[in-house]
XYZ file of C-alpha atoms in Angstrom:
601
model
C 95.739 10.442 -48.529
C 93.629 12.165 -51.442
C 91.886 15.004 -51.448
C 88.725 13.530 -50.527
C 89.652 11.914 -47.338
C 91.426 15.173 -46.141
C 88.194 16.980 -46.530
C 85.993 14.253 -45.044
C 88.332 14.384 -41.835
C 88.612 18.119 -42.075
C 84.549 18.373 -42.027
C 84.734 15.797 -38.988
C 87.255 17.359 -36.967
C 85.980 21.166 -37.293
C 82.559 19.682 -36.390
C 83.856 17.922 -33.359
C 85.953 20.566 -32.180
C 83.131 23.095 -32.086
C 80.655 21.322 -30.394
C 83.473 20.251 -27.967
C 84.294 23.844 -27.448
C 80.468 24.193 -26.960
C 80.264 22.084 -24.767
C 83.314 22.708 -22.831
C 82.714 26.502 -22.088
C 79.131 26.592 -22.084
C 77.761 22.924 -20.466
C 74.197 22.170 -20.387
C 73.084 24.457 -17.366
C 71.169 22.149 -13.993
C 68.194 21.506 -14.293
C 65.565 23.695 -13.068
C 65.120 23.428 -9.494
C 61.973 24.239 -6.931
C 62.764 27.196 -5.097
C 63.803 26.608 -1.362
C 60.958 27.692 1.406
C 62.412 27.955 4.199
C 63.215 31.395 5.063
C 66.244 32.471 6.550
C 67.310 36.628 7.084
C 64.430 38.571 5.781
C 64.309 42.398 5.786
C 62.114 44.695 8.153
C 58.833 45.619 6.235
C 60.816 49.650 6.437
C 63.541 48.764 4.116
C 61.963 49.006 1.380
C 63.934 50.552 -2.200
C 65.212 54.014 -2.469
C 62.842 57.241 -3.200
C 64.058 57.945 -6.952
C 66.216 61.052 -5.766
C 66.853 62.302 -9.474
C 63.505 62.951 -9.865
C 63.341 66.807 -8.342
C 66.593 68.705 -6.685
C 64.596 68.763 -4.259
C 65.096 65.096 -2.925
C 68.258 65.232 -1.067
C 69.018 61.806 -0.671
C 67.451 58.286 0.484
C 64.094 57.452 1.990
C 64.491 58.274 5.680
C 64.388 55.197 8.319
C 61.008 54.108 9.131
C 60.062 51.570 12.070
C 57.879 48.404 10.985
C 54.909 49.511 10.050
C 51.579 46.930 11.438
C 50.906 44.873 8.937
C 48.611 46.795 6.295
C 45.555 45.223 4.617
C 45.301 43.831 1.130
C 43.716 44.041 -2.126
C 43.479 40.533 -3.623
C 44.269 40.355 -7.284
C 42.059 37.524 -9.213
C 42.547 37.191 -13.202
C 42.185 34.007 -15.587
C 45.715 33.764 -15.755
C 47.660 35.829 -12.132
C 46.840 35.586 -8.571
C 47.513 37.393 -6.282
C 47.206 41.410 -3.637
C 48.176 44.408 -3.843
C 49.195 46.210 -0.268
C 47.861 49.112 0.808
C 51.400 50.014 2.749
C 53.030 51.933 0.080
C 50.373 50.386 -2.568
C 52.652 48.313 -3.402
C 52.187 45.133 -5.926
C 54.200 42.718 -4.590
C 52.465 39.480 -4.676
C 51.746 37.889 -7.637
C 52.113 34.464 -9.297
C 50.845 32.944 -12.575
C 48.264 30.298 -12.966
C 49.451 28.736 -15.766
C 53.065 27.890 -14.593
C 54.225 25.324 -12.129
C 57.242 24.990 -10.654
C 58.098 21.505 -11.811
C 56.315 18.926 -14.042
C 54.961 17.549 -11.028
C 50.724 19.136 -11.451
C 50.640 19.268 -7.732
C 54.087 21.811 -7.440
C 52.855 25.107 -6.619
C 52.174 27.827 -9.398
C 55.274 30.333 -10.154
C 55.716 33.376 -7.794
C 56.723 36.026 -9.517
C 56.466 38.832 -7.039
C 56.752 38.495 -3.481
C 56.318 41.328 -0.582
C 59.058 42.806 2.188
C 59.843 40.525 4.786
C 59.732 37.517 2.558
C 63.137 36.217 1.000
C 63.868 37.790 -2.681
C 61.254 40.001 -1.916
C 60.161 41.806 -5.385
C 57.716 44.138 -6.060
C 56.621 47.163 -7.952
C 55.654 50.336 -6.057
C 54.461 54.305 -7.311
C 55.069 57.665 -6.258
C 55.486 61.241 -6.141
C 58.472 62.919 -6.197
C 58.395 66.460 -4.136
C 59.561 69.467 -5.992
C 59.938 72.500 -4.651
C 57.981 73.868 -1.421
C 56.694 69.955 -0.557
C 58.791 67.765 1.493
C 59.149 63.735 1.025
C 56.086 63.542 3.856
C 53.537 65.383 2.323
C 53.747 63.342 -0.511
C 52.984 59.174 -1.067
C 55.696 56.940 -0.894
C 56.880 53.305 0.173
C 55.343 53.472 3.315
C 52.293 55.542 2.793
C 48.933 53.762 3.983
C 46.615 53.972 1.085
C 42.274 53.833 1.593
C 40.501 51.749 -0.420
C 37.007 50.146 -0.942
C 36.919 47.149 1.811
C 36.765 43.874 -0.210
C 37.761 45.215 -3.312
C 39.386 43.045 -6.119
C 41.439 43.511 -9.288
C 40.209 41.582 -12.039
C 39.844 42.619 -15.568
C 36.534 44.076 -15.045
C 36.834 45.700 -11.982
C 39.675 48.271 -11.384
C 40.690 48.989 -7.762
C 41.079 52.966 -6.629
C 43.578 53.779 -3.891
C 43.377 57.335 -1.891
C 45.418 59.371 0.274
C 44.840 62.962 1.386
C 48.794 64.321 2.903
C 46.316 66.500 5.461
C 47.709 69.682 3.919
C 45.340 70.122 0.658
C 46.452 67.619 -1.654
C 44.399 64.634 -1.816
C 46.439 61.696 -4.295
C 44.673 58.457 -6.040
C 45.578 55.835 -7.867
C 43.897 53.855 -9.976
C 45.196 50.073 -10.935
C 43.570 47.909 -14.048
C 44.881 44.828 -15.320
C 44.082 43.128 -18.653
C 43.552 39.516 -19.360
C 47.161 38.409 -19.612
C 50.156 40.316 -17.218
C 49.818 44.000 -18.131
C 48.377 46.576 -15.429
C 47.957 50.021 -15.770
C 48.645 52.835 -12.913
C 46.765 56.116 -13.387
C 48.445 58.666 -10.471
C 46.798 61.699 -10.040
C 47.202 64.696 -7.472
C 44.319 67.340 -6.726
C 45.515 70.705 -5.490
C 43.142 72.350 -2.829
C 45.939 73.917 -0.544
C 46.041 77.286 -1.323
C 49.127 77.189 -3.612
C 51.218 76.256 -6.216
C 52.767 72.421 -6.687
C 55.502 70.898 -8.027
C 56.177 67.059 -7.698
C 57.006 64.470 -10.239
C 55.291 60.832 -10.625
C 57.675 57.802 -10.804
C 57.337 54.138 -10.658
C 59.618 51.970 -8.978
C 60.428 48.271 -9.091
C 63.188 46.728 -6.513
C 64.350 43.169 -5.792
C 65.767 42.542 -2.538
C 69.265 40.357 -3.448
C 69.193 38.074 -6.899
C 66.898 35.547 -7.659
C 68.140 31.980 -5.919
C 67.681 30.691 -9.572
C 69.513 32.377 -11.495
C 71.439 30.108 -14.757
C 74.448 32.654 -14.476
C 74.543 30.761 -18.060
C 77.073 32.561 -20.910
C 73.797 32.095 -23.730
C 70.870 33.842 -21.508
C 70.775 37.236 -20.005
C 69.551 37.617 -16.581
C 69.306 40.968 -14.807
C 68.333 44.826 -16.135
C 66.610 44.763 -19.336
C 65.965 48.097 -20.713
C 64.798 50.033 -23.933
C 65.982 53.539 -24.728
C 64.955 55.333 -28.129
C 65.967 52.593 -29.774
C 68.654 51.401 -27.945
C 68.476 47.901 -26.106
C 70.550 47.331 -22.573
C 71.190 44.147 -21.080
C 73.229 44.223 -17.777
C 73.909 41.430 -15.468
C 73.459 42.051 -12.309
C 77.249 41.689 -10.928
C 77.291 44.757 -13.863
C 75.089 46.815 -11.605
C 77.379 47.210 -8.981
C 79.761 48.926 -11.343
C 77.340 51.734 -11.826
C 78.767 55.437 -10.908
C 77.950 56.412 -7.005
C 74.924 58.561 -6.500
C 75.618 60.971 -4.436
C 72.414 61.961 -3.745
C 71.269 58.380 -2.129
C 74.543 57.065 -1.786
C 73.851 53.876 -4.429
C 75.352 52.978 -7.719
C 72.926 54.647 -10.522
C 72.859 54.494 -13.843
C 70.242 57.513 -15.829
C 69.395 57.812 -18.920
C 67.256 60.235 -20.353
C 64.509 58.885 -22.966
C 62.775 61.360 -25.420
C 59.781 59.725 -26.269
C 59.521 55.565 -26.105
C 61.141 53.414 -23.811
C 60.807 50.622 -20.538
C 62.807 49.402 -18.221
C 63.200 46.460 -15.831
C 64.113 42.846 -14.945
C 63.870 39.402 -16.613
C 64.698 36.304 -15.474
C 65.026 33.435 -17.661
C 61.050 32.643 -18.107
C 59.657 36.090 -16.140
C 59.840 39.297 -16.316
C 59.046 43.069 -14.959
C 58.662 45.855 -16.760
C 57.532 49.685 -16.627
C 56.578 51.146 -19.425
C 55.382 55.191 -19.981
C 53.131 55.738 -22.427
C 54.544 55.817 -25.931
C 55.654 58.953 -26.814
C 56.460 59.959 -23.301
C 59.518 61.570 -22.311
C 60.890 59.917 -18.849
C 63.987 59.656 -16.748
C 65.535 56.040 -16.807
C 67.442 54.976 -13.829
C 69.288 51.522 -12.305
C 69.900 51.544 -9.180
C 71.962 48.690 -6.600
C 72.124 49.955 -3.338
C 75.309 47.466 -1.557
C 74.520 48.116 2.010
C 70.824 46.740 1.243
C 71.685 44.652 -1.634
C 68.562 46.027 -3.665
C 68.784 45.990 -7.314
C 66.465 48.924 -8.566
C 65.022 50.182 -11.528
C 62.875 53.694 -11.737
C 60.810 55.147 -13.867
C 60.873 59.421 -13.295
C 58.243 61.703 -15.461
C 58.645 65.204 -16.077
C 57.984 67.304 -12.738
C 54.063 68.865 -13.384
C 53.312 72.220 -11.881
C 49.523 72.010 -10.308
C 47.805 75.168 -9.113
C 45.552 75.577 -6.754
C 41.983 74.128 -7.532
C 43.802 72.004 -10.464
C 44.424 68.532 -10.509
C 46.893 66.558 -12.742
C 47.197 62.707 -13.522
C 49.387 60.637 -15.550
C 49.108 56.410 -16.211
C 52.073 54.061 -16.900
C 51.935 50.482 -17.176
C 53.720 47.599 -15.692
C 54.492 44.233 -17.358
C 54.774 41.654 -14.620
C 54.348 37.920 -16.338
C 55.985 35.096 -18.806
C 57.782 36.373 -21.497
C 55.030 34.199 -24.021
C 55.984 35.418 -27.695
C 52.555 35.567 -28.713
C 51.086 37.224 -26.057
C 54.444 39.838 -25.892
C 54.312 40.675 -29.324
C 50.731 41.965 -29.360
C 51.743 44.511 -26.636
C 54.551 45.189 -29.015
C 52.163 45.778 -31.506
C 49.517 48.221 -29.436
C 52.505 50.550 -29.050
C 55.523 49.368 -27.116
C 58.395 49.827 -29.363
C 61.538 47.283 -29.581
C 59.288 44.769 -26.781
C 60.131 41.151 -27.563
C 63.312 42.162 -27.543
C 63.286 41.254 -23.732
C 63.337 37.767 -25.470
C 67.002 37.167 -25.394
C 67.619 36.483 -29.212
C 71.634 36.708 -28.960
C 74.058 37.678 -31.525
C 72.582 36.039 -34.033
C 68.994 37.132 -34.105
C 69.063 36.832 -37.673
C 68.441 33.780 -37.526
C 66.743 32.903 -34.308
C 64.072 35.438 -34.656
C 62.901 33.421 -38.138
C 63.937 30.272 -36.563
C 61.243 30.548 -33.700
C 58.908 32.428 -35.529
C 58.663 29.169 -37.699
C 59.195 26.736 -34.870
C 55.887 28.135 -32.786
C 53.336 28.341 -36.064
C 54.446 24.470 -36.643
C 53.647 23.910 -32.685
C 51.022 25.943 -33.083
C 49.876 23.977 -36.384
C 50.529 20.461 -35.492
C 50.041 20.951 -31.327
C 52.809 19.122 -30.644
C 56.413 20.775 -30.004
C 58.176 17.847 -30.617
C 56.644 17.266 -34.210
C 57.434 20.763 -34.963
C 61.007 20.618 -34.071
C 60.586 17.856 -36.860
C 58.846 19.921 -39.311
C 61.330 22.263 -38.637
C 64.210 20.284 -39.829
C 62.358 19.345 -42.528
C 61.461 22.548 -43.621
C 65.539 23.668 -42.915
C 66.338 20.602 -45.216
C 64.851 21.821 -47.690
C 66.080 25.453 -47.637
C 69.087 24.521 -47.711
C 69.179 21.228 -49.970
C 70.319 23.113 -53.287
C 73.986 23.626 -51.371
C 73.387 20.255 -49.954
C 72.612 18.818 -53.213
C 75.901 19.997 -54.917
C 77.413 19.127 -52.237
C 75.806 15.365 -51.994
C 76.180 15.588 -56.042
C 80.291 16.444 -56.173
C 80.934 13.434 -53.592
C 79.109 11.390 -55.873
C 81.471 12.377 -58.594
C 84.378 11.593 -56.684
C 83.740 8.501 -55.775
C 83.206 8.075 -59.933
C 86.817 9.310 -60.236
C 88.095 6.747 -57.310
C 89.453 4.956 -60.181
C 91.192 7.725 -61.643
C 93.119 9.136 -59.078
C 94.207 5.762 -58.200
C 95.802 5.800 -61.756
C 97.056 8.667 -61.244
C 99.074 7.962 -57.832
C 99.914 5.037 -59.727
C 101.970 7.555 -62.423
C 103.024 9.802 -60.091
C 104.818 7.642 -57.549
C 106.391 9.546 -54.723
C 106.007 12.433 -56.815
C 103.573 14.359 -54.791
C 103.789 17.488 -56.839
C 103.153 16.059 -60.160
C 100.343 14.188 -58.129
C 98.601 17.074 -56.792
C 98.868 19.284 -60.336
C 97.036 15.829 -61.919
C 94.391 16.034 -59.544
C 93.660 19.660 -59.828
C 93.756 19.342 -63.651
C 91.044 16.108 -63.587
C 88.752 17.988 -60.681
C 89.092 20.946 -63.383
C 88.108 18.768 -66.351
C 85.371 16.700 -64.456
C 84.089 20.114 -63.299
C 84.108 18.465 -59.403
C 84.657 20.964 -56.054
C 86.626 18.712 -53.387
C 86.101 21.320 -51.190
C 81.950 20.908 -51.562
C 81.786 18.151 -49.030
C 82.308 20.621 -45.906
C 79.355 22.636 -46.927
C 76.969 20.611 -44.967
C 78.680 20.249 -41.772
C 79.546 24.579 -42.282
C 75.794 25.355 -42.839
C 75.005 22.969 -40.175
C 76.916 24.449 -37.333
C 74.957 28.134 -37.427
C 71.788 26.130 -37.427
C 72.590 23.884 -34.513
C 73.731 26.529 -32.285
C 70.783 29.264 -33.331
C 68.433 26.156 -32.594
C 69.865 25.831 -29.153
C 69.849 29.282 -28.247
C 65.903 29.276 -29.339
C 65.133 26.055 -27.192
C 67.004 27.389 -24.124
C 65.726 30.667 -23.872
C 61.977 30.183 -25.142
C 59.460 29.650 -22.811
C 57.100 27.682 -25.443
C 60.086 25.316 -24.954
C 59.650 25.142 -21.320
C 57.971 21.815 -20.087
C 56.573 21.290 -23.776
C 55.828 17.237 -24.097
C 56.890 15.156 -27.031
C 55.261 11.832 -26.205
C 55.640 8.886 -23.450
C 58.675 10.218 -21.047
C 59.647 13.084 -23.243
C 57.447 15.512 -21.335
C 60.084 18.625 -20.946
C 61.733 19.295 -24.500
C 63.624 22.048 -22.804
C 65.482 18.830 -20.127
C 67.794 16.524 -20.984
C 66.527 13.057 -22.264
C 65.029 11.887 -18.477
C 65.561 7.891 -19.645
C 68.781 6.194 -18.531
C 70.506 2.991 -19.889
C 70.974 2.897 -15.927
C 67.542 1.954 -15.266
C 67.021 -0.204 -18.833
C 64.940 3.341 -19.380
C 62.317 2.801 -16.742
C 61.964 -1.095 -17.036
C 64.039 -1.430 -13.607
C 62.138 -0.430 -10.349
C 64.574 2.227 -9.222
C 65.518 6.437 -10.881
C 67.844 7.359 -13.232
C 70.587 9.614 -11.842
C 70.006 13.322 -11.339
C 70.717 15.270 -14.763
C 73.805 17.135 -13.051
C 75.730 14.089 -11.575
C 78.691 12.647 -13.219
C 76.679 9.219 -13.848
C 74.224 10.344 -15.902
C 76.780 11.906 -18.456
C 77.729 8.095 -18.791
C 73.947 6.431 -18.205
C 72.551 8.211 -21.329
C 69.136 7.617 -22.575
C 67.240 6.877 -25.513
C 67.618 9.701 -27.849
C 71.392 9.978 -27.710
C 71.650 6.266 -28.539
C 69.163 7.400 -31.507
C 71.474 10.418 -32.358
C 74.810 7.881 -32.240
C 72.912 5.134 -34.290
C 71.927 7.432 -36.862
C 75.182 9.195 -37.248
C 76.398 5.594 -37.288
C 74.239 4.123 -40.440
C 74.848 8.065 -42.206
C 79.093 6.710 -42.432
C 77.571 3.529 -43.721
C 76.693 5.509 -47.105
C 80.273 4.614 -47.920
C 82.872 2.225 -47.843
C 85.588 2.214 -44.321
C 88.272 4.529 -45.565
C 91.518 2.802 -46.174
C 93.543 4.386 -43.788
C 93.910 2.996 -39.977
C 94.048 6.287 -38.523
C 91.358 7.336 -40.665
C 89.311 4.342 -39.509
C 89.370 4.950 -36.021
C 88.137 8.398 -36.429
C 84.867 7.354 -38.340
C 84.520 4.370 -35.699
C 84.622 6.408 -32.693
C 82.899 9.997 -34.101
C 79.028 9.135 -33.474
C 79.433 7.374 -30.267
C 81.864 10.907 -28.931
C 79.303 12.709 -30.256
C 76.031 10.834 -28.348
C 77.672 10.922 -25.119
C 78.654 14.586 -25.749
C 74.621 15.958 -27.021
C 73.454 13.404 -23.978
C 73.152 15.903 -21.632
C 71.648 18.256 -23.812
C 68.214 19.477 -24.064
C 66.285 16.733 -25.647
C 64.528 19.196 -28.284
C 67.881 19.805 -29.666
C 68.903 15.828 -29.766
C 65.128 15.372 -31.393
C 66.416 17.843 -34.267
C 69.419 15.966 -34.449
C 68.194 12.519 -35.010
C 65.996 14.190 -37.454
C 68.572 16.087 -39.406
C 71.024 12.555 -39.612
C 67.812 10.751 -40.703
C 66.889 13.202 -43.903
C 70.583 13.554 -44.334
C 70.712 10.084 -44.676
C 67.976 10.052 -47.113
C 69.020 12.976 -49.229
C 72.679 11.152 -50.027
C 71.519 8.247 -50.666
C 68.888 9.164 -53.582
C 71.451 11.947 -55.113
C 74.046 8.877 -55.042
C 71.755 6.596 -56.961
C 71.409 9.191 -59.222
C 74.550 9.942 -60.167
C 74.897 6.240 -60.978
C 76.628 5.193 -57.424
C 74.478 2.327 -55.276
C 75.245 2.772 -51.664
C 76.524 -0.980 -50.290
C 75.084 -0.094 -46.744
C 74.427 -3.662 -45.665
C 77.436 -4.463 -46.705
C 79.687 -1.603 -45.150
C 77.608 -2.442 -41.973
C 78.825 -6.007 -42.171
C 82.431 -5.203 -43.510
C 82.658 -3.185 -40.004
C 82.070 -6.252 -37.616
C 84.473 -8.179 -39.550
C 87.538 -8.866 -37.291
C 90.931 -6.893 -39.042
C 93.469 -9.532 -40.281
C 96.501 -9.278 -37.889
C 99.664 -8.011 -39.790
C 102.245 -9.901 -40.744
C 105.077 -8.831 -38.209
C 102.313 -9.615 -35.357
């Protein structure tokens, strides 16, 4: 076997067994499904998340008990792009969903809920609070269950703030003041005034808890789900399983991780598309805790500002914000910009961020150029192609020069005989002579392999990915292809097979018959290699390989097809110039010829 075919095979293999390795320990994750409705335990409206005991030494321990309080009125919340009240029990912001997200592709599914209040299931919300400090007790100041005034028929919309009060009936009268902005950032200004005769201490805090993990969640090796946190500098992404290895507490009796953060920093919870955030001001120095309390099964993360010392006639007030929306690039990286340091980092960008930072940033300005996402994945193999096409052009050109020196090294196995020694010192000396790397012909599939997999992480975790249409039944680039050999891809009058079932691994659709086709007609650049073992792995490669990327997202298999196709394109022009005419008809027809039967048959 010469030193060609080794490498050929050598290229094949690796590139098999990767994505088989791929594919093997991190499958295509289901589908995403509606949420379920119906409603099974839910918690009292009392058990609500822990008071952020690190805040003072003064907080002893957990919230005390409270009976069901009656249900409390609401605040609705109306912008162009969230729905949604706020509670005056405890103030709390926990209901929320976003207009411009559906559950399903289906335009009559109900919009995304993102937050939801106590006594519904996953119950999620963000909540604010004081802290007591010395000489104040937990109820003379507001907390989960506090019953906050406000203006009757008030709503939150961009232009209108909404103003909660509470006066503790002992001198100190607390308000808070909630904004929102035209996308999914509010802003909570808490502020105390001291007319009791003394000296305060108490510290503000903000709170967000989620009652059990989301029914959703991937639980998929390539996207982090769970805390999501910046410190100084310092990113942390823990799972939520990871939570409940956290240190006890044993001033509240759950598992707690603090950190301490000098001057930038936020905290919270992201899903795969969503996400929850508080965020000081920059520049602010805060306590950072996670929290999972087991008995309640509440995953918690707090926000705790320096304690502030009010006299008597003084008042003091402090604002933080909270994030609660889609994690959009565009619309993250301009909060990133006004001030919030390391923010689109909550965009899960992997180990390799190198290269799927750039990879996206490209892959959105094409969508955002051409309005189609599908077309830009295109561009963006096109654009790849040619980044990368002066290694792919030495590599096109030395394979091209060895199939010049076929001749050659048949001469010289001719010579050499059984001699494999003197056979492989030949070689070496005409590859030396001819100035020709045998080795060059892997460089494709090597440079390939990075891109593939940084593509896939980018189209999996991106939201612009989610439910982005190509054209006719391609309408979710982030699915699997949704047409099915099964059906004669829609022609027959019944579905396709779910995504996860074992059929549709088997049914595949149109684009991995496109991906298998084109891998096909790429092998037809050259003549059917000699040797029967050989053979059979060219024969079978692109038909393993389309039922292996079939259940892939169909963004990815789009790239594909479009890589093979400019692949294809690229070798055969650098062929022709090196003086070598591609036979493709006629390797196509050579490969339906029926194999004379040997002689001992």
């Amino acid at each position: 076997m010469d030193d060609q075919n080794k490498n050929l095979i050598l290229a094949t293999v690796l590139s098999f067994l990767v994505i088989l390795g791929w594919y093997t320990f991190f499958p295509p994750p289901e589908p995403e499904q509606a949420p379920e409705t119906a409603v099974s335990e839910t918690a009292p409206a009392g058990d609500t998340a822990l008071a952020p005991s690190a805040a003072a030494e003064a907080v002893d321990g957990s919230a005390p008990e409270q009976a069901e309080a009656p249900q409390a009125a609401r605040l609705a919340i109306d912008t162009p792009r969230v729905t949604g009240s706020i509670s005056l029990q405890g103030g709390r912001i926990d209901d929320l969903s976003l207009k411009d997200y559906r559950e399903t592709l289906d335009e009559n599914s109900p919009i995304v809920k993102l937050l939801k209040p106590v006594g519904e299931a996953e119950a999620y919300y963000a909540l604010y609070g004081w802290a007591p400090g010395a000489g104040l007790s937990l109820d003379e100041v507001p907390g989960a269950n506090t019953v906050w005034s406000a203006e009757a028929d008030a709503t939150l919309t961009p232009d209108s703030p909404v103003t909660l009060t509470w006066d503790n009936g002992n001198g100190l009268t607390f308000s808070r003041t909630i904004s929102v902005d035209e996308d999914y950032m509010f802003s909570v200004t808490q502020s105390v005034a001291n007319a009791s005769g003394g000296t305060v201490s108490l510290a503000p805090y903000g709170t967000l808890a989620r009652h059990g993990q989301p029914a959703d969640l991937k639980n998929f090796f390539i996207l982090h789900e769970g805390l999501v946190g910046m410190s100084d500098g310092e990113l942390a992404e823990i799972d939520y399983d990871d939570m409940a290895d956290f240190e006890p507490d044993a001033r509240d009796g759950s598992k707690a991780e603090i950190r301490q953060v000098a001057e930038n920093g936020w905290i919270g919870f992201t899903d795969h598309y969503w996400m929850s955030t508080l965020i000081p001001e920059p520049g602010q120095a805060f306590r950072s805790i996670a929290k999972f309390d087991e008995r309640r099964e509440i995953y918690q993360t707090d926000i705790v500002l320096p304690t502030v010392t009010v006299a008597d006639g003084q008042s003091s007030e402090v604002t933080t914000q909270l994030f609660a929306g889609a994690k959009e690039w565009e619309t993250i990286r301009g909060y990133q910009k006004a001030g919030i340091q390391g923010f689109l980092d909550v965009i899960d960008w992997g180990w390799f961020f190198f290269l799927t930072k750039p990879m996206f940033w490209l892959l959105h300005n094409l969508n955002v150029l051409i309005g189609n996402m599908g077309w830009a994945i295109i561009g963006l193999t096109v654009v790849i192609k040619v980044l990368v096409f002066p290694l792919a052009y030495k590599s096109y050109a030395s394979m091209a020069k060895m199939k010049e020196l076929q001749p050659e090294m048949e001469k010289l196995k001719e010579r050499a005989g059984d001699d494999r020694q003197k056979m492989q010192k030949e070689m070496m000396e005409l590859y030396k002579r001819e100035k020709v790397n045998p080795a060059a012909g892997c460089l494709p599939i090597l440079i390939q392999i990075p891109i593939f997999f940084s593509l896939y992480k980018v189209i999996f975790v991106t939201l612009e990915l989610r439910h982005a249409p190509f054209f006719g039944p391609f309408q979710d680039l982030s699915a699997p292809d949704p047409t099915s050999i099964f059906n004669l891809f829609g022609l027959l009058p019944f579905a396709a097979p779910a995504p996860e079932s074992i059929l549709a691994l088997v049914f595949i659709g149109i684009l991995p018959i496109l991906l298998g086709v084109s891998m096909w007609l790429q092998q037809k650049l050259n003549p059917a290699p000699t040797d029967p073992t050989q053979q059979m792995i060219f024969a079978w490669m692109p038909w393993v390989f389309m039922f292996m990327l079939g259940g892939f997202a169909s963004g990815l298999v789009v790239y594909w097809i479009a890589n093979n196709t400019i692949t294809f394109t690229q070798q055969y022009l650098i062929m022709r110039s090196h003086g070598y005419k591609p036979d493709v008809f006629g390797n196509i027809k050579s490969s339906f010829k029926k194999k004379p039967k040997a002689e001992n048959e």
